[in-house]
XYZ file of C-alpha atoms in Angstrom:
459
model
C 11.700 8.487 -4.778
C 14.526 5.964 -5.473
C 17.997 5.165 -4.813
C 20.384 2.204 -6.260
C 23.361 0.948 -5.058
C 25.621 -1.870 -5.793
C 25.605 -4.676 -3.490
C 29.518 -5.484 -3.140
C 28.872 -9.087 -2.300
C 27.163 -10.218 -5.391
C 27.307 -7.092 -7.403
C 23.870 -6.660 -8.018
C 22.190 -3.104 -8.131
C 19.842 -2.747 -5.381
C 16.766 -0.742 -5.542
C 15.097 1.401 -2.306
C 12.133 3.127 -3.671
C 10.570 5.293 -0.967
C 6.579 5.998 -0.539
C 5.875 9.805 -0.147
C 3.575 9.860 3.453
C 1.458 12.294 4.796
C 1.891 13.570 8.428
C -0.784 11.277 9.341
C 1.055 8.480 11.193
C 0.915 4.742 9.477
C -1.444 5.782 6.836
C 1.564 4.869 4.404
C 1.714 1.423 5.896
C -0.751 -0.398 3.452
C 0.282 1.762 0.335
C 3.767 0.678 0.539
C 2.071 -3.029 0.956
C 0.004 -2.155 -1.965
C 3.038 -1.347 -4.141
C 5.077 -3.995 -3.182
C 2.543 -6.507 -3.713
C 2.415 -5.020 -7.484
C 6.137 -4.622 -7.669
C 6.017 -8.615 -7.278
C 3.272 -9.379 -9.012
C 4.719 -7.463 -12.430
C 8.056 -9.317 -12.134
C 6.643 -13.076 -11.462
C 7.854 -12.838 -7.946
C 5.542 -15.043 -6.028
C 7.859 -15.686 -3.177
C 8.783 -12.596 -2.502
C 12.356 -13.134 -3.670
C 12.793 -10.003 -5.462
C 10.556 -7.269 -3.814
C 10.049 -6.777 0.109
C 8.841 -3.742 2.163
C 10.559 -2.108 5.228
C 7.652 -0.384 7.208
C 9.101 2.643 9.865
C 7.126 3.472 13.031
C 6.660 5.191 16.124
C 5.764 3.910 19.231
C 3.165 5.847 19.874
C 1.473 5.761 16.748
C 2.373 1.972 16.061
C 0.318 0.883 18.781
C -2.750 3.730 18.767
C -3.378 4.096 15.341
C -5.887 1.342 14.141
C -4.508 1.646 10.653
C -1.810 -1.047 11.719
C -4.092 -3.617 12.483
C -5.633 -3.239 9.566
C -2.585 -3.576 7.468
C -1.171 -6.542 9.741
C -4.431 -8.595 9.253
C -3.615 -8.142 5.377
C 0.015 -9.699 5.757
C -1.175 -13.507 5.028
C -4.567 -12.994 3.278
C -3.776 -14.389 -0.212
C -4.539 -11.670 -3.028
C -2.460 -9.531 0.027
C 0.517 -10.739 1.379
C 3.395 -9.810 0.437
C 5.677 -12.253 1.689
C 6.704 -10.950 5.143
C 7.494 -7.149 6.114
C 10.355 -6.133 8.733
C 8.685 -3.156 10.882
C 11.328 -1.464 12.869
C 9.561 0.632 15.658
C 11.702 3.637 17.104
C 10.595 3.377 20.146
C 11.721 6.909 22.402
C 9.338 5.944 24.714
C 7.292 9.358 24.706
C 4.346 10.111 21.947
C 5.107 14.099 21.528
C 4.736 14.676 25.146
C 2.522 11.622 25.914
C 3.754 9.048 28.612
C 3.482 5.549 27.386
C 1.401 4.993 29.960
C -1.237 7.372 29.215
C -0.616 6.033 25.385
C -1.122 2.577 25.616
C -2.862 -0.359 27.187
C -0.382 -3.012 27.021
C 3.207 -3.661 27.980
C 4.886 -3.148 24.877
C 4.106 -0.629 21.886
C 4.534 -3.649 19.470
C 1.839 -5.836 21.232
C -0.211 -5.274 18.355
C 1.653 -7.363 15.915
C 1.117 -10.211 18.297
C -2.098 -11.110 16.112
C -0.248 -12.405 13.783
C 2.406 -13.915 16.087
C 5.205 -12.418 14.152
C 8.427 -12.642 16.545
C 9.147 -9.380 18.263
C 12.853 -8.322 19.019
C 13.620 -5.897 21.622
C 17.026 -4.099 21.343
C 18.834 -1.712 22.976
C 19.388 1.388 20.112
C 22.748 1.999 22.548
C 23.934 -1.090 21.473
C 25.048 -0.827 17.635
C 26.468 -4.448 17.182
C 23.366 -5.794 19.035
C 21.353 -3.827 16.781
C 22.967 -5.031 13.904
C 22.466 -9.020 15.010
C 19.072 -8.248 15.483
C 18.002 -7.015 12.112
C 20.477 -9.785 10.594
C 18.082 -12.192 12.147
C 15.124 -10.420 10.842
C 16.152 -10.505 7.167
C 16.465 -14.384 7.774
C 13.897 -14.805 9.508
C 11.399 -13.143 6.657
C 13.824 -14.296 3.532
C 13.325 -17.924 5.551
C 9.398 -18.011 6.385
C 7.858 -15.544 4.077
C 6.243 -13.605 7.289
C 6.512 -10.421 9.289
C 9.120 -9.162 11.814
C 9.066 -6.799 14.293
C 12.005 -4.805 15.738
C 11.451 -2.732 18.684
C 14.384 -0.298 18.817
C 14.283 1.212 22.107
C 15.929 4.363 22.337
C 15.176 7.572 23.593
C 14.655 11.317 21.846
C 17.303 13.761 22.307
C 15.564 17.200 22.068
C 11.876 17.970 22.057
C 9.238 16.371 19.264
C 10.136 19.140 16.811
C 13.959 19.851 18.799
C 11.977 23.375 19.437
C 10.094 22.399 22.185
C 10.548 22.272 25.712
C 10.042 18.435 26.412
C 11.488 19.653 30.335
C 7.551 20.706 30.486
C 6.812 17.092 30.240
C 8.927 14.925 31.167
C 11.413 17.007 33.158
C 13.036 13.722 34.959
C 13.269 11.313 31.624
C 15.329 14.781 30.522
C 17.506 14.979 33.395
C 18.584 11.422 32.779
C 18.832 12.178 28.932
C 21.449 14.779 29.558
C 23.499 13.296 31.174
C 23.519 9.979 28.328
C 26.595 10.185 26.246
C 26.343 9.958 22.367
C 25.890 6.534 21.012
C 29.256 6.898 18.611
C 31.361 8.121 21.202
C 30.028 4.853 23.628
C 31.077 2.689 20.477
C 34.471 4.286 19.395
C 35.286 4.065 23.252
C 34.576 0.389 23.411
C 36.399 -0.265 19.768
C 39.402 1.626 21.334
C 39.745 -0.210 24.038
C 39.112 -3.990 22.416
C 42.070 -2.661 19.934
C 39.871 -2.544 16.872
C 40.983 0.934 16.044
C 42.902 3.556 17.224
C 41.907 6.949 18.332
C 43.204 8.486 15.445
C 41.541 6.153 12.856
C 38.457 6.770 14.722
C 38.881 10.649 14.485
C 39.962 10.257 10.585
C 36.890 8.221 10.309
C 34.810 10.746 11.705
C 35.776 13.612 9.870
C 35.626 12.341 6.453
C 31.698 11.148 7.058
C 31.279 15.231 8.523
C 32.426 16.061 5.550
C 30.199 14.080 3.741
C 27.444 15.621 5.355
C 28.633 19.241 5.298
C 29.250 18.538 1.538
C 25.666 17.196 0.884
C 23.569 20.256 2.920
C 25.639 22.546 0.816
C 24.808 21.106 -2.246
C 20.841 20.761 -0.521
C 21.229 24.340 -0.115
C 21.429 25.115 -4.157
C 18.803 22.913 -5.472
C 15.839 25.837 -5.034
C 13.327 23.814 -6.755
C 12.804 19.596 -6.313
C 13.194 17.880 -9.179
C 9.746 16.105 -10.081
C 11.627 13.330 -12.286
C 13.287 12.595 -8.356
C 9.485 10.502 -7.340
C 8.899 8.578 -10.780
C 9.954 5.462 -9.470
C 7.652 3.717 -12.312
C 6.528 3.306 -16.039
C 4.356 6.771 -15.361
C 7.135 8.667 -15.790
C 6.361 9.162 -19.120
C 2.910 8.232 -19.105
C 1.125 11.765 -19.468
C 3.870 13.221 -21.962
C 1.984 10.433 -24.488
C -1.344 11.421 -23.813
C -3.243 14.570 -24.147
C -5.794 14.138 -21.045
C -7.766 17.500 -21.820
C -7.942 16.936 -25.452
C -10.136 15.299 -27.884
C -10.996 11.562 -26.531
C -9.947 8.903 -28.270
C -12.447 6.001 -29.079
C -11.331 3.193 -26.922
C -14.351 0.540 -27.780
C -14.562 -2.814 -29.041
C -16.775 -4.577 -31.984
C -20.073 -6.007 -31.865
C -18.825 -9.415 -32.779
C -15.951 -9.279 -30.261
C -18.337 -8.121 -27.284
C -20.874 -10.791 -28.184
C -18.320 -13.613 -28.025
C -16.887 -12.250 -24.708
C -20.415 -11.998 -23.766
C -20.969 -15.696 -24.739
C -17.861 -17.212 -22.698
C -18.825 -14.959 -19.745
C -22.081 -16.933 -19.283
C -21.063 -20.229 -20.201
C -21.396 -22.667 -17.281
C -18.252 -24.252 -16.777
C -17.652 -28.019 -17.627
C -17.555 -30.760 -14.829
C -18.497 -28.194 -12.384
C -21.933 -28.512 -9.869
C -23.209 -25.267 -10.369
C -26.007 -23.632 -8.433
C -29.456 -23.913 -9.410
C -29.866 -20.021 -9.022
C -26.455 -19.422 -10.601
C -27.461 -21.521 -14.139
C -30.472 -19.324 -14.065
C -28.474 -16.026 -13.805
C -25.815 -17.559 -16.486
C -29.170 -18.009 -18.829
C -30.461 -14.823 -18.399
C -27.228 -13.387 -18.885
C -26.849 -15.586 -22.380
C -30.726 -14.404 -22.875
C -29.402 -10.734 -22.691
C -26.782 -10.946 -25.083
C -28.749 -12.754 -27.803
C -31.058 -9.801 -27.485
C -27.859 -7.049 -27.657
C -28.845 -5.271 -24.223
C -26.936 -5.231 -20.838
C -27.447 -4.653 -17.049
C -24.695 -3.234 -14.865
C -23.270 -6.884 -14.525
C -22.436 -7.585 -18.389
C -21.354 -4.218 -18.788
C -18.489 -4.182 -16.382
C -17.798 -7.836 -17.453
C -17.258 -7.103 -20.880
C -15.002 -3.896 -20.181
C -12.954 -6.028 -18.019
C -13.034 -9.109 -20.855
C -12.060 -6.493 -23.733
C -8.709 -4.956 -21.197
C -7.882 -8.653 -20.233
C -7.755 -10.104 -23.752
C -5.411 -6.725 -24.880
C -3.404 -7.964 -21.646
C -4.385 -5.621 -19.331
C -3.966 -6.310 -16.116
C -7.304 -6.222 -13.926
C -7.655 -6.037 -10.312
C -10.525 -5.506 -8.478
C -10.671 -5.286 -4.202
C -12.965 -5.209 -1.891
C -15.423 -6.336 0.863
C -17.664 -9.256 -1.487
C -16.418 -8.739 -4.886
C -16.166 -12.037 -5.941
C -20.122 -12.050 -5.629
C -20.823 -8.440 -5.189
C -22.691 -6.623 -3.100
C -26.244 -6.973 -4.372
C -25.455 -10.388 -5.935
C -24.999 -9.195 -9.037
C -21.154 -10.321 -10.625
C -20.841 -13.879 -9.559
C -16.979 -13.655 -11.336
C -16.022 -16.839 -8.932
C -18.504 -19.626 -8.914
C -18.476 -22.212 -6.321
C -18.697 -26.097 -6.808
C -21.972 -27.082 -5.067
C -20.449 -30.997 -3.722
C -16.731 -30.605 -3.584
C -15.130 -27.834 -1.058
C -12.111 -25.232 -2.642
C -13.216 -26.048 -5.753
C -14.198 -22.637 -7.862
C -13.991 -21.341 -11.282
C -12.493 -18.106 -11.838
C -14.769 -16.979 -14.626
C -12.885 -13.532 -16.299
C -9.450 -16.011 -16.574
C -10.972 -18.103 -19.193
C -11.518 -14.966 -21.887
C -8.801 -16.324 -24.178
C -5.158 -18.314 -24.265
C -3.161 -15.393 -23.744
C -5.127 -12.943 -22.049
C -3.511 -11.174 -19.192
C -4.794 -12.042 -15.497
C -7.960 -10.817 -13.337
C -7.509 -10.497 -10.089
C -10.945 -10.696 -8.027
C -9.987 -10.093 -4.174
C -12.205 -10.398 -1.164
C -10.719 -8.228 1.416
C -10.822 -8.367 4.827
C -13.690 -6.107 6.193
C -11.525 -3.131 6.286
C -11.963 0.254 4.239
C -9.151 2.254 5.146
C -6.072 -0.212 4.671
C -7.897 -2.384 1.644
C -7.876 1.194 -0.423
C -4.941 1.981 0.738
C -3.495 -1.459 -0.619
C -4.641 -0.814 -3.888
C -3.999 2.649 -4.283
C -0.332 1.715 -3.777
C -0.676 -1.352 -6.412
C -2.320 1.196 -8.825
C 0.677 3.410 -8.690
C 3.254 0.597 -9.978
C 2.107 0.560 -13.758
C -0.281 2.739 -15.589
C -1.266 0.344 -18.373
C -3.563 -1.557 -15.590
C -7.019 -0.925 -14.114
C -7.209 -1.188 -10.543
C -10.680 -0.747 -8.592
C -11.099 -0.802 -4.830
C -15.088 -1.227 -4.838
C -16.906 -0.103 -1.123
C -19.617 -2.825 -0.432
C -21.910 0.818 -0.270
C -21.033 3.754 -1.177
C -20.907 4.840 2.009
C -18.830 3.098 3.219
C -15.842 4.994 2.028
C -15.962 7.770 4.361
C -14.002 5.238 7.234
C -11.425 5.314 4.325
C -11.143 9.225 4.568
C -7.949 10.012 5.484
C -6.189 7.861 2.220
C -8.990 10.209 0.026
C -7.999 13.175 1.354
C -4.275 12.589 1.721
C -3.600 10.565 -1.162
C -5.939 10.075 -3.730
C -7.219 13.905 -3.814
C -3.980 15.715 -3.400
C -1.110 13.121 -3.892
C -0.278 14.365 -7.154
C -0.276 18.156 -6.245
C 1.792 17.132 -3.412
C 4.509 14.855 -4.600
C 3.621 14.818 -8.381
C 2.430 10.737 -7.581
C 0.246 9.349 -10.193
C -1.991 6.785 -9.774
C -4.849 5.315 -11.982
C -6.883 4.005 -9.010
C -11.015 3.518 -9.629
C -13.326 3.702 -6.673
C -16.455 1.868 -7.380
C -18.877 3.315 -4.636
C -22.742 2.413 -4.929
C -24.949 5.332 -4.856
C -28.484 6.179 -4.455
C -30.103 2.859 -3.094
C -33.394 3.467 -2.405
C -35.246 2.139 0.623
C -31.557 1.663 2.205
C -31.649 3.991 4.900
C -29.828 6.573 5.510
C -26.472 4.584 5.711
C -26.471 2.379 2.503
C -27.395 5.247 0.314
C -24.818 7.988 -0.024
C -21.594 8.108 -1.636
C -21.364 11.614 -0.831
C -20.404 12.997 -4.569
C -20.152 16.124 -3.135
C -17.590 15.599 -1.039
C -15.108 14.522 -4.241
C -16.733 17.684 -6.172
C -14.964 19.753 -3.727
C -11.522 18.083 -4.063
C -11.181 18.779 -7.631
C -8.843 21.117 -8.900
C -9.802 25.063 -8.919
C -9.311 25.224 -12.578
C -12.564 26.487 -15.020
C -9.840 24.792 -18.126
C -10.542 21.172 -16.560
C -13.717 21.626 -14.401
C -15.762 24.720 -16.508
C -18.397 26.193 -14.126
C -21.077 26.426 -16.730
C -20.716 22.314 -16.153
C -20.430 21.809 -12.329
């Protein structure tokens, strides 16, 4: 979902694009890293000048829910940062009906971010010119140094978690004291009123206008029955499926002989002036070997696909715990000089002049915020392949929750498209019983209930 509006001091439009999230606290955080990373990557922003991400929390879930670890320890990895992120915590100091100090082990809710010694600024939400200076500092501080921010913005809740309950069953003291808090506007107008900045009555004019504004806007809420799907296409898919028939006939999508061979060829070239590894000239000849004799393993397969989509300038991506390698040693698409140290050749950029770039990311050993990540870069542009790739299959069930939540029912949900490929090895033999499994069945029974897409006669 998206909104513009004109910045009066330069007049440039500014866009706020907002990530649909699940009721699952933070499991948003990496996708909206994810898309902002691809937001920047599509426009040549690699600064971070253009495109940055404003992450909301909880207190509570900010500093229980692992998920933010795992997307902090992603905010300066290189094929992941995205330049610095301003979290703003709304801190009410109660987790539903959870004391912080049955909630937390340290101090402060944001003491997690402290592993990546981001500076932390604790402000009073009572204080709305205090609150102001502090995330003026924190748009400096990120536009300055490229890293993350925190904002603790302590404050307290009103009501109950859902203004239905009783929170008096809880925390019947914090509630005493709660009552008895005036609103924060009528604190501020006070203090403008008496330091002269307005009057009483400009205050009061003020007022009413913005209740207007609101009254206005849940009336109009109140006739729009239906939600308009064109409201969350916040990207080039929003005409993506009108332009292809997916249930129809399948178009042929290959390449040539010739064209496969030389891709083939330049794949297992050795690389000039480079000290290659003994074992890695051998795999480079056998690979040569293969393609002389027209066959292919698993390895020249998926390097050719990804050769043919880079050299129609297609973006590729691919994420993951060992991809540069893989898993069972069996891609090599970085090779490492042998005698001199940073030194590596990024094999699928040298396909042709123009082709468009590869991306080959080692990710921190994290499942559930790496496919996260790229599930939110997949969603930015559908002419792109973008594979998160488990080091085994599985592997992906610590990943769950973005399956279940996102990839299996985000587009029956908010009508969000995404072209994401999991690559999950299956069926290793001799692996035991937790290297083995990618647990097909399990994405069997997410599919759609329809015998038109999924006959029975087939499943």
């Amino acid at each position: 979902m998206t909104h513009e509006r004109l910045n009066r001091t330069n007049n440039k439009i500014v866009q706020l694009a907002v990530c649909a999230n699940p009721s699952h606290l933070e499991a948003v955080d990496p996708i909206v890293q994810g898309k902002t990373r691809a937001e920047q990557f599509y426009r040549g922003d690699t600064k971070g000048r253009q495109v940055m991400s404003i992450l909301l929390h909880g207190d509570a879930a900010f500093a229980g829910q692992g998920v933010v670890y795992e997307t902090f320890h992603l905010s300066d990895l290189p094929h992941y940062t995205t330049h610095g992120t301003i979290h703003v915590v709304v801190n009410n100091q109660v987790g539903f009906t959870t004391d912080p100090r049955m909630s937390r082990s340290s101090p402060y809710c944001t003491d997690v971010a402290k592993v990546v010694q981001c500076p932390i600024f604790h402000v009073n939400a009572d204080d709305p010119e205090a609150v102001m200076h502090v995330c003026k500092v924190a748009s400096e501080y990120r536009a300055e140094f490229g890293k993350d921010v925190v904002i603790d913005l302590v404050c307290y809740r009103k009501n109950g978690h859902n203004e239905g309950d009783n929170p008096d069953f809880t925390q019947p003291l914090m509630y005493q004291r709660i009552r008895k808090q005036k609103p924060v506007m009528e604190k501020y107008a006070a203090k403008v009123i008496a330091d002269g900045i307005v009057t009483d009555a400009e205050y009061q004019e003020e007022r009413s206008k913005y209740d207007k504004i609101l009254d206005e806007s849940f009336e109009n809420a109140k006739k729009r029955p239906e939600m308009k799907i064109a409201d969350w296409l916040d990207s080039k898919w929003g005409g993506f499926f009108k332009k292809h028939d997916l249930l129809g006939e399948l178009k042929s999508t290959g390449a040539s002989m010739d064209r496969l061979i030389d891709l083939g060829n330049k794949f297992s070239t050795p690389p000039a002036n480079f000290n290659l590894h003994n074992g890695l000239k051998r795999v480079l000849k056998a690979r040569k070997e293969m393609i002389d004799e027209g066959v292919a393993d698993w390895a020249i397969g998926e390097a050719l696909a990804f050769a043919s989509l880079l050299t129609e300038k297609i973006h590729v991506r691919i994420s993951g715990q060992d991809v540069e390698r893989g898993t069972f040693s069996h891609r090599h698409h970085v090779l490492h000089d042998q005698k001199v140290d940073q030194k590596y050749h990024s094999v699928m950029n040298h396909m042709s002049d123009d082709q468009a770039q590869y991306s080959v990311c080692n990710s921190s050993l994290s499942e559930y915020a790496v496919l996260g990540f790229e599930l939110g870069y997949s969603m930015t542009n559908p002419y792109s392949l973008v594979v998160w790739e488990a080091q085994f299959g599985d592997f992906m069930n610590t990943a769950q929750c973005i399956i279940d939540q996102f990839v299996g029912s985000g587009q029956d949900k908010w009508v969000r498209q995404s072209g994401l490929v999991m690559l999950l090895p299956h069926g290793m033999e001799g692996m035991g019983p937790e290297h083995s499994s990618a647990r097909p069945e399990r994405f069997l029974q997410m599919t759609k209930e329809d015998p038109d897409t999924y006959p029975v006669s087939t499943i």
